[in-house]
Coordinates of C-alpha atoms in Angstrom, one line a residue:
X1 CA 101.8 101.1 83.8
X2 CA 104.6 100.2 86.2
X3 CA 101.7 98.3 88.5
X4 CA 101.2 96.2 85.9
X5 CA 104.7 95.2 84.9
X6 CA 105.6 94.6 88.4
X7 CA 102.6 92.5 88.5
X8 CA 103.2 90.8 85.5
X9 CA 106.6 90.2 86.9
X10 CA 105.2 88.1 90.1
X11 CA 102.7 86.4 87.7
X12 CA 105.0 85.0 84.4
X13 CA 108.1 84.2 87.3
X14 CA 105.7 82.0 89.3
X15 CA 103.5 80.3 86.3
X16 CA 107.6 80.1 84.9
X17 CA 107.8 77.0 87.3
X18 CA 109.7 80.0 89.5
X19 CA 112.2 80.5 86.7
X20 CA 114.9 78.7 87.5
X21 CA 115.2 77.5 83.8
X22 CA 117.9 79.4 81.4
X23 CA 115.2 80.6 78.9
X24 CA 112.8 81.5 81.6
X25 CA 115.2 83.5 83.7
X26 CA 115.9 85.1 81.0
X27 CA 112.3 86.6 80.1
X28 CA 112.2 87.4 83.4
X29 CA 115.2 89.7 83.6
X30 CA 114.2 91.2 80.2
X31 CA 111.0 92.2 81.8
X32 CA 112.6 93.6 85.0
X33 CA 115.3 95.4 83.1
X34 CA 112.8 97.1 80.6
X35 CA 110.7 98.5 83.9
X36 CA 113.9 99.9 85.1
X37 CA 114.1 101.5 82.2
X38 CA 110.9 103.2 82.5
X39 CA 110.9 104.0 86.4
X40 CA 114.5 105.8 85.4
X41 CA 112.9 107.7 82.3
X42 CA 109.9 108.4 84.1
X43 CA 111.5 109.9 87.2
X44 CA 111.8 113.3 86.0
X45 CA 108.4 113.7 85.9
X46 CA 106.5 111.7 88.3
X47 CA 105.0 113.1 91.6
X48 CA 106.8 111.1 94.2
X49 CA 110.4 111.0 95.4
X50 CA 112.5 108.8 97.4
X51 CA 112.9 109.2 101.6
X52 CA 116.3 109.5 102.8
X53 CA 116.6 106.0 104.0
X54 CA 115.4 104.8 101.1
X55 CA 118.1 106.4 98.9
X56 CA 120.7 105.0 101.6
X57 CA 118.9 101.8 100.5
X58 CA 119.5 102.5 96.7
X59 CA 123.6 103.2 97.5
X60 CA 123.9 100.6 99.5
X61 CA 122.3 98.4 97.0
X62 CA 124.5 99.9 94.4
X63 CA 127.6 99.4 96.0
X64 CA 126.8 95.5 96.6
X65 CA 126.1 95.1 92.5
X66 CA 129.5 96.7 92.2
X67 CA 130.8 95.0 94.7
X68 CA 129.5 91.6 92.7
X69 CA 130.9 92.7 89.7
X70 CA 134.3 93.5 91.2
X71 CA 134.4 89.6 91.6
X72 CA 134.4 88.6 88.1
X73 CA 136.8 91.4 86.7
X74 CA 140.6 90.2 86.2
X75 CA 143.0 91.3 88.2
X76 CA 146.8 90.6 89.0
X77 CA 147.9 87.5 90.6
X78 CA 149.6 89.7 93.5
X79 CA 146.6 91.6 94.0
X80 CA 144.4 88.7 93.8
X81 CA 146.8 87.0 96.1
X82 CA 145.9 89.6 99.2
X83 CA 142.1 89.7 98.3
X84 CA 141.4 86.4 97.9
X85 CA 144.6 83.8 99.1
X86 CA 142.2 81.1 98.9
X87 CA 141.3 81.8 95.2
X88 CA 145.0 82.3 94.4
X89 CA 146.1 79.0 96.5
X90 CA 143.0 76.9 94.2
X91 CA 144.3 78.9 90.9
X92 CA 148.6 77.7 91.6
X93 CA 147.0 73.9 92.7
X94 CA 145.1 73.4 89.9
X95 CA 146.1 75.8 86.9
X96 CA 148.1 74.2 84.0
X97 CA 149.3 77.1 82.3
X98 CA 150.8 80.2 84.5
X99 CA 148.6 83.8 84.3
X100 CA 149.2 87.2 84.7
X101 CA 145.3 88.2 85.4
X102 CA 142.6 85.9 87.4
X103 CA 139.4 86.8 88.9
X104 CA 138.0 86.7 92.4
X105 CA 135.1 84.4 91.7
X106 CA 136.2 80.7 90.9
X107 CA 133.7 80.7 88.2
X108 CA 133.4 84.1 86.6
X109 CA 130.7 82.6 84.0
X110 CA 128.5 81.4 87.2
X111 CA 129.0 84.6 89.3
X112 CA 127.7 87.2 85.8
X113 CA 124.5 85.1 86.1
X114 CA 123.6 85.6 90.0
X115 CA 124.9 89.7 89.2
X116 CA 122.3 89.9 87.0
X117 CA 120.0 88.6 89.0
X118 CA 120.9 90.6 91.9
X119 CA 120.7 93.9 90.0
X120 CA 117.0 92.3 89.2
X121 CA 116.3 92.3 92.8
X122 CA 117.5 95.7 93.2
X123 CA 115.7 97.0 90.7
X124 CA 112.6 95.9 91.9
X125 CA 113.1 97.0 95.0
X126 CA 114.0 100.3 94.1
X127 CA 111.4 101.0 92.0
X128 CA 108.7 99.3 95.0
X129 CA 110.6 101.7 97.4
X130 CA 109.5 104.4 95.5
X131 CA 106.1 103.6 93.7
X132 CA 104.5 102.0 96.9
X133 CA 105.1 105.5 98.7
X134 CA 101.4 106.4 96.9
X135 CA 98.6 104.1 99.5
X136 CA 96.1 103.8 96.4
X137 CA 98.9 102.4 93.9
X138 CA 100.0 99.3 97.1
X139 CA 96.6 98.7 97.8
X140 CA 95.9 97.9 94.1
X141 CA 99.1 95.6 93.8
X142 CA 97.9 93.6 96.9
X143 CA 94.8 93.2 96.2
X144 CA 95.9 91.8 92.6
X145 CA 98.9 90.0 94.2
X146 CA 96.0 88.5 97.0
X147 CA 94.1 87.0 94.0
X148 CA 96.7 85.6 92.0
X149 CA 98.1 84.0 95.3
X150 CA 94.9 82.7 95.8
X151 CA 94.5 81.3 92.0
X152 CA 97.7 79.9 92.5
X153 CA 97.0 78.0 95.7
X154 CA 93.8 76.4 94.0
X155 CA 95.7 75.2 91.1
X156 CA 98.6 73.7 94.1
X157 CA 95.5 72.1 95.6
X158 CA 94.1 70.7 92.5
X159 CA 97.1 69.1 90.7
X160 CA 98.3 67.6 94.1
X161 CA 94.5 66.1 94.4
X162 CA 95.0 64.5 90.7
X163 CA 98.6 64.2 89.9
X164 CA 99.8 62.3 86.9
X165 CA 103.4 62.8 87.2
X166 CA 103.5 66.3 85.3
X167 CA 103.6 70.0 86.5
X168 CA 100.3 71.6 84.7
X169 CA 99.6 67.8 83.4
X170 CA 101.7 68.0 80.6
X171 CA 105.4 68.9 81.6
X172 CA 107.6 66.1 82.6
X173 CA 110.7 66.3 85.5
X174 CA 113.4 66.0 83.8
X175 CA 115.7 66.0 86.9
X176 CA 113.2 65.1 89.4
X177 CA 111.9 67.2 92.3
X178 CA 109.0 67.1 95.0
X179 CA 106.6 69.6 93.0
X180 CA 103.7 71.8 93.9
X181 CA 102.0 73.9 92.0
X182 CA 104.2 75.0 88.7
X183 CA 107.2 74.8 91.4
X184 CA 109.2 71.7 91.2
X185 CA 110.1 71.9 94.6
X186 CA 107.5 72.0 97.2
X187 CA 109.5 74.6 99.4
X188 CA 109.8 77.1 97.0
X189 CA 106.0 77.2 96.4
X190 CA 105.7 77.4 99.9
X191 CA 108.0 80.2 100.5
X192 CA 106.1 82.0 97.2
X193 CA 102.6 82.1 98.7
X194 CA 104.1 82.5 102.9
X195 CA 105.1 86.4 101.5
X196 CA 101.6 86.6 100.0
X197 CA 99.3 85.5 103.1
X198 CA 100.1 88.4 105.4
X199 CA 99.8 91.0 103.1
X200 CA 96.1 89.9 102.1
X201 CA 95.4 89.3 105.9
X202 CA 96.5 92.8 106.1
X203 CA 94.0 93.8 103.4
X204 CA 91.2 91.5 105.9
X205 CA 91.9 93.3 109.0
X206 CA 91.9 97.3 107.1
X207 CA 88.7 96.8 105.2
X208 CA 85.8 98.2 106.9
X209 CA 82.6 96.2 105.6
X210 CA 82.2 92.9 106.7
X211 CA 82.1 91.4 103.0
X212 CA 85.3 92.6 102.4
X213 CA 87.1 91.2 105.1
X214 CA 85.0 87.7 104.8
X215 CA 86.5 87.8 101.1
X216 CA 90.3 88.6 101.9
X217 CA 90.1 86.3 105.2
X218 CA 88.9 83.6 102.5
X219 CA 91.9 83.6 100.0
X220 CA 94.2 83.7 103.1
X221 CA 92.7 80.6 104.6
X222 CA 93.0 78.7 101.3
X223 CA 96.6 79.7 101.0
X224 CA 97.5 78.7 103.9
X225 CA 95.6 75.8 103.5
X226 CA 97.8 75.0 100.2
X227 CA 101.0 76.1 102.1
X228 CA 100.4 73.1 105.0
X229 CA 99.4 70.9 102.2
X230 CA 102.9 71.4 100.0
X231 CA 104.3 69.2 102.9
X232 CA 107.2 71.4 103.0
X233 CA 108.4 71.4 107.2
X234 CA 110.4 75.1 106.6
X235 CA 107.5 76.6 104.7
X236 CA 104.7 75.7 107.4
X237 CA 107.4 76.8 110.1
X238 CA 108.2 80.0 108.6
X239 CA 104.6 80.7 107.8
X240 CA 104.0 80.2 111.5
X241 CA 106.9 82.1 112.7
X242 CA 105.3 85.2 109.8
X243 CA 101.9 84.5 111.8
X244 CA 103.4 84.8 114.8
X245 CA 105.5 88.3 114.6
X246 CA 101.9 90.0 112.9
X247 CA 100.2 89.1 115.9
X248 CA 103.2 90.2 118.6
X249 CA 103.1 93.3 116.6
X250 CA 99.1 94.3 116.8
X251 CA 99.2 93.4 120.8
X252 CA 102.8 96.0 121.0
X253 CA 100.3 98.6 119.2
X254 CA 98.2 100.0 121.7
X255 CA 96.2 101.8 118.4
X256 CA 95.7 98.3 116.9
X257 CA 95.5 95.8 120.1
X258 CA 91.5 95.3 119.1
X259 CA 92.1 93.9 115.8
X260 CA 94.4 91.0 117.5
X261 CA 91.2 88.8 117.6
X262 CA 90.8 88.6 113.4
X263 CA 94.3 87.0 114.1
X264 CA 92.6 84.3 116.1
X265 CA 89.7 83.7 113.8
X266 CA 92.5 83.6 111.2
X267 CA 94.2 80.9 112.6
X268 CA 90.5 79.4 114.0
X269 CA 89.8 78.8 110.0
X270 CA 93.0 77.5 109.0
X271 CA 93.3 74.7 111.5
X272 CA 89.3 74.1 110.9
X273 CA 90.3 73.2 106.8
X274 CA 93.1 71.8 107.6
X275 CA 91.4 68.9 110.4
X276 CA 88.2 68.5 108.1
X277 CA 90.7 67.6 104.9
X278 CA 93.1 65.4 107.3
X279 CA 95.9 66.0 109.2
X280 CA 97.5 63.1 108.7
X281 CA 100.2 63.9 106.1
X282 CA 101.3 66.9 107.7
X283 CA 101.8 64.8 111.0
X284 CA 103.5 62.2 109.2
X285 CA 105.7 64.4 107.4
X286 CA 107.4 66.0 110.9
X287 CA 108.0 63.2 112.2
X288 CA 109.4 61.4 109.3
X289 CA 113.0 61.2 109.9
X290 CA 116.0 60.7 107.1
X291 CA 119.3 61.1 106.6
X292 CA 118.9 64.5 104.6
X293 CA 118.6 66.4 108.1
X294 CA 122.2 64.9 109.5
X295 CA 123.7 65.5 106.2
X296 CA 122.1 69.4 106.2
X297 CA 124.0 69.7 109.4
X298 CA 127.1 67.9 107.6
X299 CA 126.6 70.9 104.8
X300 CA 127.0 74.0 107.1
X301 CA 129.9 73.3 109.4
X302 CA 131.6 72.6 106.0
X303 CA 130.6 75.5 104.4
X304 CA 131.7 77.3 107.2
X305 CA 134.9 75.2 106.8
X306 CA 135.2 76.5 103.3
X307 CA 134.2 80.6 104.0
X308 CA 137.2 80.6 106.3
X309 CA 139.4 80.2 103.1
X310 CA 137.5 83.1 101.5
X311 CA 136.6 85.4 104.4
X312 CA 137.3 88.4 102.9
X313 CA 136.0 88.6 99.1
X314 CA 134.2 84.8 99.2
X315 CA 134.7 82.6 96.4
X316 CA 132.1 84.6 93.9
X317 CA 128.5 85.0 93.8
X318 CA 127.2 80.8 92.0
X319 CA 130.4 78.9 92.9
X320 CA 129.0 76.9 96.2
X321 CA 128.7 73.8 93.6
X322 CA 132.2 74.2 92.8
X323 CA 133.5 74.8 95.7
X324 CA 131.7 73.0 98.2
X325 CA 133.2 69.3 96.4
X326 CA 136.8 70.5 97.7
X327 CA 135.4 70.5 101.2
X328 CA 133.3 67.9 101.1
X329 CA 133.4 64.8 103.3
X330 CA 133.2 61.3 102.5
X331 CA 130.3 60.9 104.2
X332 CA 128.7 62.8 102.0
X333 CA 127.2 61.3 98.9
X334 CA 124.9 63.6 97.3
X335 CA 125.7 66.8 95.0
X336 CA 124.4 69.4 97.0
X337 CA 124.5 73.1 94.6
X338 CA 123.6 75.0 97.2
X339 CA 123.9 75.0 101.1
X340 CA 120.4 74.9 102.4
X341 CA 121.2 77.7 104.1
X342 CA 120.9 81.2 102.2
X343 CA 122.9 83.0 105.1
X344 CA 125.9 80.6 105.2
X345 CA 126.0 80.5 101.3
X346 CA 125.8 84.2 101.0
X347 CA 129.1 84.3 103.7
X348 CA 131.1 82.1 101.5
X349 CA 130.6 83.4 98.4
X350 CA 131.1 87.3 99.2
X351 CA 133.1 87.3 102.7
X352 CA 133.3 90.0 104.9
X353 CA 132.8 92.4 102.4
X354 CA 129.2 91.1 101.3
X355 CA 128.6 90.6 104.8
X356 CA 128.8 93.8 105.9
X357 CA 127.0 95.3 103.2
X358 CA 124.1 93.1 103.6
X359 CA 124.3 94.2 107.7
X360 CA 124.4 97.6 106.5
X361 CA 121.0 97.4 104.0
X362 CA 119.4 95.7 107.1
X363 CA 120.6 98.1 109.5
X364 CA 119.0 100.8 107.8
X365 CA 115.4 99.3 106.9
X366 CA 115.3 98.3 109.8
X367 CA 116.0 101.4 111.8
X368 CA 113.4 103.2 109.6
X369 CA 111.1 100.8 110.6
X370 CA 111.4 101.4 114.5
X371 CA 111.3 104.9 114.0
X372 CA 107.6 104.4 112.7
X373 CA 104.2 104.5 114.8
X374 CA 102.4 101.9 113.0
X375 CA 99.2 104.2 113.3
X376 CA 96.1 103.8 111.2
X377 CA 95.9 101.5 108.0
X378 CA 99.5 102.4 106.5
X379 CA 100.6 100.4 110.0
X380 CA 98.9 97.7 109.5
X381 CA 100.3 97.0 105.8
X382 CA 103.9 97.6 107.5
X383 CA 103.3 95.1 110.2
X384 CA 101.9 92.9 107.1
X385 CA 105.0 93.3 104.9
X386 CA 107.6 92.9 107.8
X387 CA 105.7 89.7 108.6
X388 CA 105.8 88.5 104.7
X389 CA 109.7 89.4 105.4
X390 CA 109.7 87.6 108.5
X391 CA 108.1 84.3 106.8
X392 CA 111.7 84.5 104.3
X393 CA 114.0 85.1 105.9
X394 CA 113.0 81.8 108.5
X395 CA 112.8 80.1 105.2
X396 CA 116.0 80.8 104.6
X397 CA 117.7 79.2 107.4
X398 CA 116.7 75.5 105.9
X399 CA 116.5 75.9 102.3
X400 CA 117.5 78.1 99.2
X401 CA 114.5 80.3 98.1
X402 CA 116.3 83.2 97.5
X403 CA 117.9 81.3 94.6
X404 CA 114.8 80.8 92.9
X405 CA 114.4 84.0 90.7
X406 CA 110.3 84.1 91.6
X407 CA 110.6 84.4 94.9
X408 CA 113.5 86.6 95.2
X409 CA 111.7 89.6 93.1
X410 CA 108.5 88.9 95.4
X411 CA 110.9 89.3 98.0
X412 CA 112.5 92.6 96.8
X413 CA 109.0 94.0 96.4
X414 CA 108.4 93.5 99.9
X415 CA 111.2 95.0 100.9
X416 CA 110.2 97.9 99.1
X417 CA 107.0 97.9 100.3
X418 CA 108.6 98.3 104.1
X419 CA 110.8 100.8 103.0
X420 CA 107.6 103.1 101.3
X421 CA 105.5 102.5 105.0
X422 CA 108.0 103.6 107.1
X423 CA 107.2 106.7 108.5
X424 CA 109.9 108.9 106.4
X425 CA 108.9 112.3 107.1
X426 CA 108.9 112.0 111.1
X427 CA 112.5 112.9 111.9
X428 CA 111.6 112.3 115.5
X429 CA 112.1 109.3 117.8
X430 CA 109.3 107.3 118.6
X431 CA 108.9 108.9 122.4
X432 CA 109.0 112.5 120.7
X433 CA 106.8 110.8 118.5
X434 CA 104.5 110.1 120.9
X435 CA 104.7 113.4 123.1
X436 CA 104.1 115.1 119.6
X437 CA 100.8 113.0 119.7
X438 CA 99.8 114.1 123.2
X439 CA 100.4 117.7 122.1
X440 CA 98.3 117.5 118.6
X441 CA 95.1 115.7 120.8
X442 CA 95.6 118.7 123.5
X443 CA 95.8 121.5 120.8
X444 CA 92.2 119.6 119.1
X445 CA 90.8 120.0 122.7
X446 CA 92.2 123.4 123.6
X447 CA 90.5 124.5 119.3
X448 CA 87.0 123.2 120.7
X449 CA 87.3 125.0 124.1
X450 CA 88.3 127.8 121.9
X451 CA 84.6 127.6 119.6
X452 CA 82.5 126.9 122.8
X453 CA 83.8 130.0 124.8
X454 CA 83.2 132.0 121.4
X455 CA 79.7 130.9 120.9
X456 CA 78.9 130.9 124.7
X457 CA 80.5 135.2 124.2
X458 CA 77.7 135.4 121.1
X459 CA 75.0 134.4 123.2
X460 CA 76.0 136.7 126.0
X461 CA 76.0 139.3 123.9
X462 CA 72.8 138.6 121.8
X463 CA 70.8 138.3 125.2
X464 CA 68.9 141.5 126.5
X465 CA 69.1 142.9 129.8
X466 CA 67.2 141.6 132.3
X467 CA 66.5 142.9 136.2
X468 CA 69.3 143.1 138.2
X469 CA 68.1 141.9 141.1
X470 CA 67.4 138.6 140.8
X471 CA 70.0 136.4 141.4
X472 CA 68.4 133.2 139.1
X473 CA 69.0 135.6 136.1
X474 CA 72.1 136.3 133.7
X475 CA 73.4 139.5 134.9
X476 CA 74.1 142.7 132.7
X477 CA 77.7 142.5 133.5
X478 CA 80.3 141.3 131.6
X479 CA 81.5 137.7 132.2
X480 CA 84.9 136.9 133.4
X481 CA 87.9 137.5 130.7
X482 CA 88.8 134.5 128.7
X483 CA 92.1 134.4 130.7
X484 CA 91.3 133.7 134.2
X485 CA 88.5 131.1 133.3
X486 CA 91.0 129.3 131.3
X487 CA 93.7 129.0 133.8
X488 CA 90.6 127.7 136.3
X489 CA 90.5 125.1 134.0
X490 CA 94.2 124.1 133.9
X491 CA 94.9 126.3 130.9
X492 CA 96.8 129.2 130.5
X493 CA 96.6 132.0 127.5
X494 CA 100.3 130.6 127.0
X495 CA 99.1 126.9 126.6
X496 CA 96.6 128.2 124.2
X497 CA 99.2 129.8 121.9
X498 CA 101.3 126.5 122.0
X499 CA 97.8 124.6 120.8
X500 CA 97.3 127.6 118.2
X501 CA 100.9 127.1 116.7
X502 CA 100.6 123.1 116.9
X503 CA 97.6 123.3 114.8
X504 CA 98.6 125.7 112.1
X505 CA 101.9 123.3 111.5
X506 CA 99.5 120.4 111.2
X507 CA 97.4 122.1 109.0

């Protein structure tokens, strides 16, 4: 049940035109609300539980959404006035009555709609954390996610191919927009489908019939395919930057260095589509030059301008549109409600505070993830999902896909997914790790030295006596003791109780 929902989730906040519309939004965080309400209900009696990291995950998480919400709550001018002095100085300037009680955020209305969405993103990836932990239950969401990514890269193609003006034919812009797909902005379809591609690569490279990976490999091509064809410069350089970390990461592996080549035939396909339908845009589209990239520029050395003001708390989670205007130069003529920039945006609306927990939440996936071995198929999915994280968060240094509801539960899923294939029950570092390793492939070889000299002992036995004399013949007397022959072989009876031990704690 909760596969589903979370599926349903990725499907209805895509098809949504990425939900970025009040009443769409709005189903969406209905939806996401009612599964946490099962995953909490259903907690006491499900078989899995949550790793220690990822409960550190949960807190942390926690304690930003409280965090958030501590922005919007009233508080006394005095306090407010050593929180936030930039807040208070803005609230003197500008307020035409006096007040006993303001709020952190500039905009408290704005900053109650990004904490709900943020609890959404928590709640997703607490739940993925969790759920995902079972291999059977993330291989059937990829391989659903891989399809609809792959339905939803067709339909991209085929509306670009006979566009009339209108998302799905029929809806008109009202406010403009480059779209692709049922996203109005090209970047943000891009973004969508550059989390999807590595995870159904992943699915290519684990299968073991050929069919299997020919049909994966497929629905990757195409999406990538779609992905160059949005036209959208940070989605193909993210995408390529994603592509780029999966493959570093199969050479590092010594266990999966052989699979690097289905990398290359990856890529071998993808540039084969993309020079038999043309080229040419793409070209054409890096090296168009306007005046949107020297104003981007313009946009974050004044945001970081403006963060300075509100470095501790930040001016609330949705107030960039408000506040950016008091910062903004002349030469600036467009309205610009967000920075381009996820990082910089994040900085100025939570401050140091929201900073550090974000470095915290980071800190620790990340350090679960070092401490894994990336072994068998589970590795290869992790490699997969920190390459769909990978594609993101490049995206995010030119755009604002994390805004975009869609793509920031996608995200949180992924998230979740990394935190489930981390290796959480190996308390050891990765060089114990890999002595541990050396000792479980000795103790296998010291088990089968074990049966040989037992069934070479049963035929010695079994066999009847035979002259003396000859010295071509097996002799009536005993054979040398298992001990010395051992140790001839490099392997003493004190090795052999090490290897027993090893295996019985494996077993």
């Amino acid at each position: 049940m909760i596969n589903s929902i979370l599926m349903f989730i990725v499907m209805a906040s895509a098809l949504l035109f990425g939900a970025v519309e009040i009443w769409s939004s709005s189903v969406i965080l209905a939806l996401v609300y009612s599964l946490g309400l099962v995953w909490t209900l259903g907690r006491g009696y499900a078989d899995y539980s949550s790793p220690p990291h990822t409960k550190l995950l949960m807190i942390t998480g926690f304690t930003f959404t409280l965090y958030a919400c501590l922005q919007i709550v009233p508080l006394p001018l005095i306090m407010l006035k050593y929180l936030s002095p930039g807040a208070h100085r803005l609230r003197e300037f500008y307020s035409l009555e006096p007040s006993r009680n303001a709020a952190i955020s500039l905009v408290p209305y704005r900053s109650l709609l990004e904490v709900l969405k943020v609890a959404a993103f928590f709640i997703v990836f607490s739940v993925a954390s969790t759920y995902f932990i079972s291999r059977d239950r993330l291989k059937s969401f990829v391989i659903a996610l891989s399809v609809f990514g792959f339905c939803l890269a067709v339909f991209a193609i085929v509306q670009k191919a006979t566009w009339n003006g209108r998302v799905y034919w029929f809806r008109e812009l009202s406010m403009g927009g480059e779209p692709f797909g049922p996203f109005v902005n090209r970047n943000h379809f891009a973004g969508f489908t550059g989390m999807i591609i590595p995870l159904t690569l992943g699915l290519a490279i684990i299968k073991h019939t050929r069919e299997k990976k020919i049909f994966y490999g497929f629905l990757s091509v195409i999406m990538s395919v779609a992905v160059f064809f949005s036209l959208s410069r940070g989605g193909i350089v993210s995408f390529c930057s994603g592509m780029a970390l999966f493959g570093v990461l199969l050479l590092a592996s010594r266990l999966q260095q052989r699979k690097v080549w289905l990398i290359g035939i990856f890529l071998v396909a993808v540039l084969t589509y993309l020079v038999w339908l043309g080229v040419d845009p793409i070209m054409a589209r890096f090296s168009q030059t306007d005046i949107t990239k020297e104003q981007r520029l313009i946009v974050w050395s004044t945001t970081l301008t403006a963060a300075k003001d509100f470095w501790l708390t930040g001016s609330g989670l949705g107030t960039f549109l408000n506040v950016f205007p008091l910062y903004s130069p002349a030469s600036v003529q467009s309205i610009y409600d967000h920075a381009h920039n996820d990082y910089l945006e994040f900085l100025l609306e939570t401050g140091l505070g929201g900073a550090l927990l974000l470095a915290c939440f980071i800190g620790i996936l990340l350090r679960s993830v070092f401490r894994s071995s990336f072994e068998g198929r589970q590795g290869i999915m992790l490699m997969a999902a920190l390459s769909s994280m990978t594609s993101m968060a490049v995206h995010s240094l030119f755009d604002f896909n994390l805004h975009i509801l869609s793509n920031l539960l996608l995200f949180g899923m992924v998230l979740g997914m990394i935190a489930a294939l981390s290796d959480v029950d190996d308390p050891h570092p990765p060089r114990e790790r890999r002595k541990t390793a050396r000792a479980r492939e000795q103790a296998a070889n010291g088990e089968e030295l074990m049966r040989e000299r037992e069934h070479a002992k049963k035929e010695a036995e079994e066999t009847p006596d035979q002259d003396a004399g000859s010295e071509d013949r097996p002799s009536n007397k005993p054979g040398p003791a298992p001990g010395p022959v051992a140790e001839e072989d490099g392997i003493t009876p004190e090795t052999m109780e090490e290897w027993e031990k090893e295996l019985k704690k494996n077993r």
